[in-house]
PDB file of C-alpha atoms in Angstrom:
ATOM      1  CA  UNK C   1      47.248  37.268   1.186  1.00  0.00           C
ATOM      2  CA  UNK C   2      48.513  40.422  -0.381  1.00  0.00           C
ATOM      3  CA  UNK C   3      52.175  40.395  -0.762  1.00  0.00           C
ATOM      4  CA  UNK C   4      54.308  43.808  -0.703  1.00  0.00           C
ATOM      5  CA  UNK C   5      53.977  44.119  -4.311  1.00  0.00           C
ATOM      6  CA  UNK C   6      50.897  43.933  -4.803  1.00  0.00           C
ATOM      7  CA  UNK C   7      50.117  46.404  -1.996  1.00  0.00           C
ATOM      8  CA  UNK C   8      52.551  48.802  -3.964  1.00  0.00           C
ATOM      9  CA  UNK C   9      50.832  47.990  -7.178  1.00  0.00           C
ATOM     10  CA  UNK C  10      47.496  48.836  -6.147  1.00  0.00           C
ATOM     11  CA  UNK C  11      48.513  51.833  -4.043  1.00  0.00           C
ATOM     12  CA  UNK C  12      50.607  52.992  -7.550  1.00  0.00           C
ATOM     13  CA  UNK C  13      46.833  52.586  -8.977  1.00  0.00           C
ATOM     14  CA  UNK C  14      45.107  54.222  -6.531  1.00  0.00           C
ATOM     15  CA  UNK C  15      47.567  57.248  -6.783  1.00  0.00           C
ATOM     16  CA  UNK C  16      47.149  57.567 -10.832  1.00  0.00           C
ATOM     17  CA  UNK C  17      43.683  57.634 -10.193  1.00  0.00           C
ATOM     18  CA  UNK C  18      43.431  59.880  -7.739  1.00  0.00           C
ATOM     19  CA  UNK C  19      45.896  62.064  -9.164  1.00  0.00           C
ATOM     20  CA  UNK C  20      44.423  62.179 -12.736  1.00  0.00           C
ATOM     21  CA  UNK C  21      40.825  62.551 -10.941  1.00  0.00           C
ATOM     22  CA  UNK C  22      42.342  65.786  -9.255  1.00  0.00           C
ATOM     23  CA  UNK C  23      44.103  66.976 -11.744  1.00  0.00           C
ATOM     24  CA  UNK C  24      40.590  67.106 -13.660  1.00  0.00           C
ATOM     25  CA  UNK C  25      38.806  69.132 -11.150  1.00  0.00           C
ATOM     26  CA  UNK C  26      41.370  71.471 -11.225  1.00  0.00           C
ATOM     27  CA  UNK C  27      41.751  71.925 -14.856  1.00  0.00           C
ATOM     28  CA  UNK C  28      37.706  72.792 -14.598  1.00  0.00           C
ATOM     29  CA  UNK C  29      37.996  74.784 -12.175  1.00  0.00           C
ATOM     30  CA  UNK C  30      41.171  76.684 -13.664  1.00  0.00           C
ATOM     31  CA  UNK C  31      39.186  77.071 -16.959  1.00  0.00           C
ATOM     32  CA  UNK C  32      36.818  79.580 -14.894  1.00  0.00           C
ATOM     33  CA  UNK C  33      38.965  81.675 -13.502  1.00  0.00           C
ATOM     34  CA  UNK C  34      41.027  83.441 -16.035  1.00  0.00           C
ATOM     35  CA  UNK C  35      44.286  84.043 -16.272  1.00  0.00           C
ATOM     36  CA  UNK C  36      48.075  82.353 -16.062  1.00  0.00           C
ATOM     37  CA  UNK C  37      48.263  83.263 -12.621  1.00  0.00           C
ATOM     38  CA  UNK C  38      44.790  81.455 -11.662  1.00  0.00           C
ATOM     39  CA  UNK C  39      45.842  78.384 -13.416  1.00  0.00           C
ATOM     40  CA  UNK C  40      49.290  78.674 -11.378  1.00  0.00           C
ATOM     41  CA  UNK C  41      47.213  78.892  -8.043  1.00  0.00           C
ATOM     42  CA  UNK C  42      45.159  75.980  -8.994  1.00  0.00           C
ATOM     43  CA  UNK C  43      48.162  73.556  -9.963  1.00  0.00           C
ATOM     44  CA  UNK C  44      49.855  74.829  -6.443  1.00  0.00           C
ATOM     45  CA  UNK C  45      46.595  73.747  -4.783  1.00  0.00           C
ATOM     46  CA  UNK C  46      46.457  70.275  -6.431  1.00  0.00           C
ATOM     47  CA  UNK C  47      49.966  69.580  -5.159  1.00  0.00           C
ATOM     48  CA  UNK C  48      49.443  70.828  -1.782  1.00  0.00           C
ATOM     49  CA  UNK C  49      46.217  68.524  -2.007  1.00  0.00           C
ATOM     50  CA  UNK C  50      47.696  65.854  -3.305  1.00  0.00           C
ATOM     51  CA  UNK C  51      50.402  65.645  -0.483  1.00  0.00           C
ATOM     52  CA  UNK C  52      48.001  66.310   2.304  1.00  0.00           C
ATOM     53  CA  UNK C  53      45.874  63.233   0.907  1.00  0.00           C
ATOM     54  CA  UNK C  54      49.220  61.198   0.822  1.00  0.00           C
ATOM     55  CA  UNK C  55      50.061  62.305   4.433  1.00  0.00           C
ATOM     56  CA  UNK C  56      46.448  61.338   5.705  1.00  0.00           C
ATOM     57  CA  UNK C  57      46.539  57.877   3.989  1.00  0.00           C
ATOM     58  CA  UNK C  58      50.040  57.427   5.787  1.00  0.00           C
ATOM     59  CA  UNK C  59      48.108  57.829   9.021  1.00  0.00           C
ATOM     60  CA  UNK C  60      45.061  56.558   7.961  1.00  0.00           C
ATOM     61  CA  UNK C  61      46.361  52.742   6.379  1.00  0.00           C
ATOM     62  CA  UNK C  62      48.774  52.712   3.982  1.00  0.00           C
ATOM     63  CA  UNK C  63      51.743  53.497   6.063  1.00  0.00           C
ATOM     64  CA  UNK C  64      54.602  56.074   5.230  1.00  0.00           C
ATOM     65  CA  UNK C  65      56.030  53.769   2.548  1.00  0.00           C
ATOM     66  CA  UNK C  66      53.066  52.927   0.269  1.00  0.00           C
ATOM     67  CA  UNK C  67      51.700  56.540   0.725  1.00  0.00           C
ATOM     68  CA  UNK C  68      55.141  57.753  -0.745  1.00  0.00           C
ATOM     69  CA  UNK C  69      54.535  55.326  -3.839  1.00  0.00           C
ATOM     70  CA  UNK C  70      50.942  56.387  -3.748  1.00  0.00           C
ATOM     71  CA  UNK C  71      52.132  60.025  -3.462  1.00  0.00           C
ATOM     72  CA  UNK C  72      54.638  59.655  -6.095  1.00  0.00           C
ATOM     73  CA  UNK C  73      52.071  58.298  -8.290  1.00  0.00           C
ATOM     74  CA  UNK C  74      49.383  60.916  -8.077  1.00  0.00           C
ATOM     75  CA  UNK C  75      51.701  63.677  -8.818  1.00  0.00           C
ATOM     76  CA  UNK C  76      52.715  61.946 -11.510  1.00  0.00           C
ATOM     77  CA  UNK C  77      49.520  61.383 -12.890  1.00  0.00           C
ATOM     78  CA  UNK C  78      48.340  65.110 -12.323  1.00  0.00           C
ATOM     79  CA  UNK C  79      51.512  66.151 -13.960  1.00  0.00           C
ATOM     80  CA  UNK C  80      50.743  64.060 -17.132  1.00  0.00           C
ATOM     81  CA  UNK C  81      47.169  65.115 -17.191  1.00  0.00           C
ATOM     82  CA  UNK C  82      48.075  68.893 -16.705  1.00  0.00           C
ATOM     83  CA  UNK C  83      50.488  68.606 -19.921  1.00  0.00           C
ATOM     84  CA  UNK C  84      47.847  66.480 -22.018  1.00  0.00           C
ATOM     85  CA  UNK C  85      45.388  69.692 -21.376  1.00  0.00           C
ATOM     86  CA  UNK C  86      48.118  72.010 -22.316  1.00  0.00           C
ATOM     87  CA  UNK C  87      48.490  73.511 -18.839  1.00  0.00           C
ATOM     88  CA  UNK C  88      52.223  73.901 -16.827  1.00  0.00           C
ATOM     89  CA  UNK C  89      52.674  70.613 -15.271  1.00  0.00           C
ATOM     90  CA  UNK C  90      54.823  71.372 -12.723  1.00  0.00           C
ATOM     91  CA  UNK C  91      52.721  69.645  -9.747  1.00  0.00           C
ATOM     92  CA  UNK C  92      55.910  69.102  -7.202  1.00  0.00           C
ATOM     93  CA  UNK C  93      56.869  71.929  -4.939  1.00  0.00           C
ATOM     94  CA  UNK C  94      59.615  72.793  -2.642  1.00  0.00           C
ATOM     95  CA  UNK C  95      57.695  71.006   0.525  1.00  0.00           C
ATOM     96  CA  UNK C  96      57.947  67.763  -1.501  1.00  0.00           C
TER      97      UNK C  96
END
């Protein structure tokens, strides 16, 4: 039987994996659309996608607390991946 700490760790790891993969896809698409404005649009879309996925996971199976852990890990991983490739790493947005 998994403990709460195990569930939180699993949610964090899943969020990190998702955030890194989503950032990689965003970088790939952004590289095809030249210009800083296009990059900013892809980053905003990435952050929105992560928030939407977290909400979906909260509604489906994780619950609010674990979905928040998942979302924070995904945003952090995405930001780190973007910064590693020289893209602006601002994946947060006033909406959450």
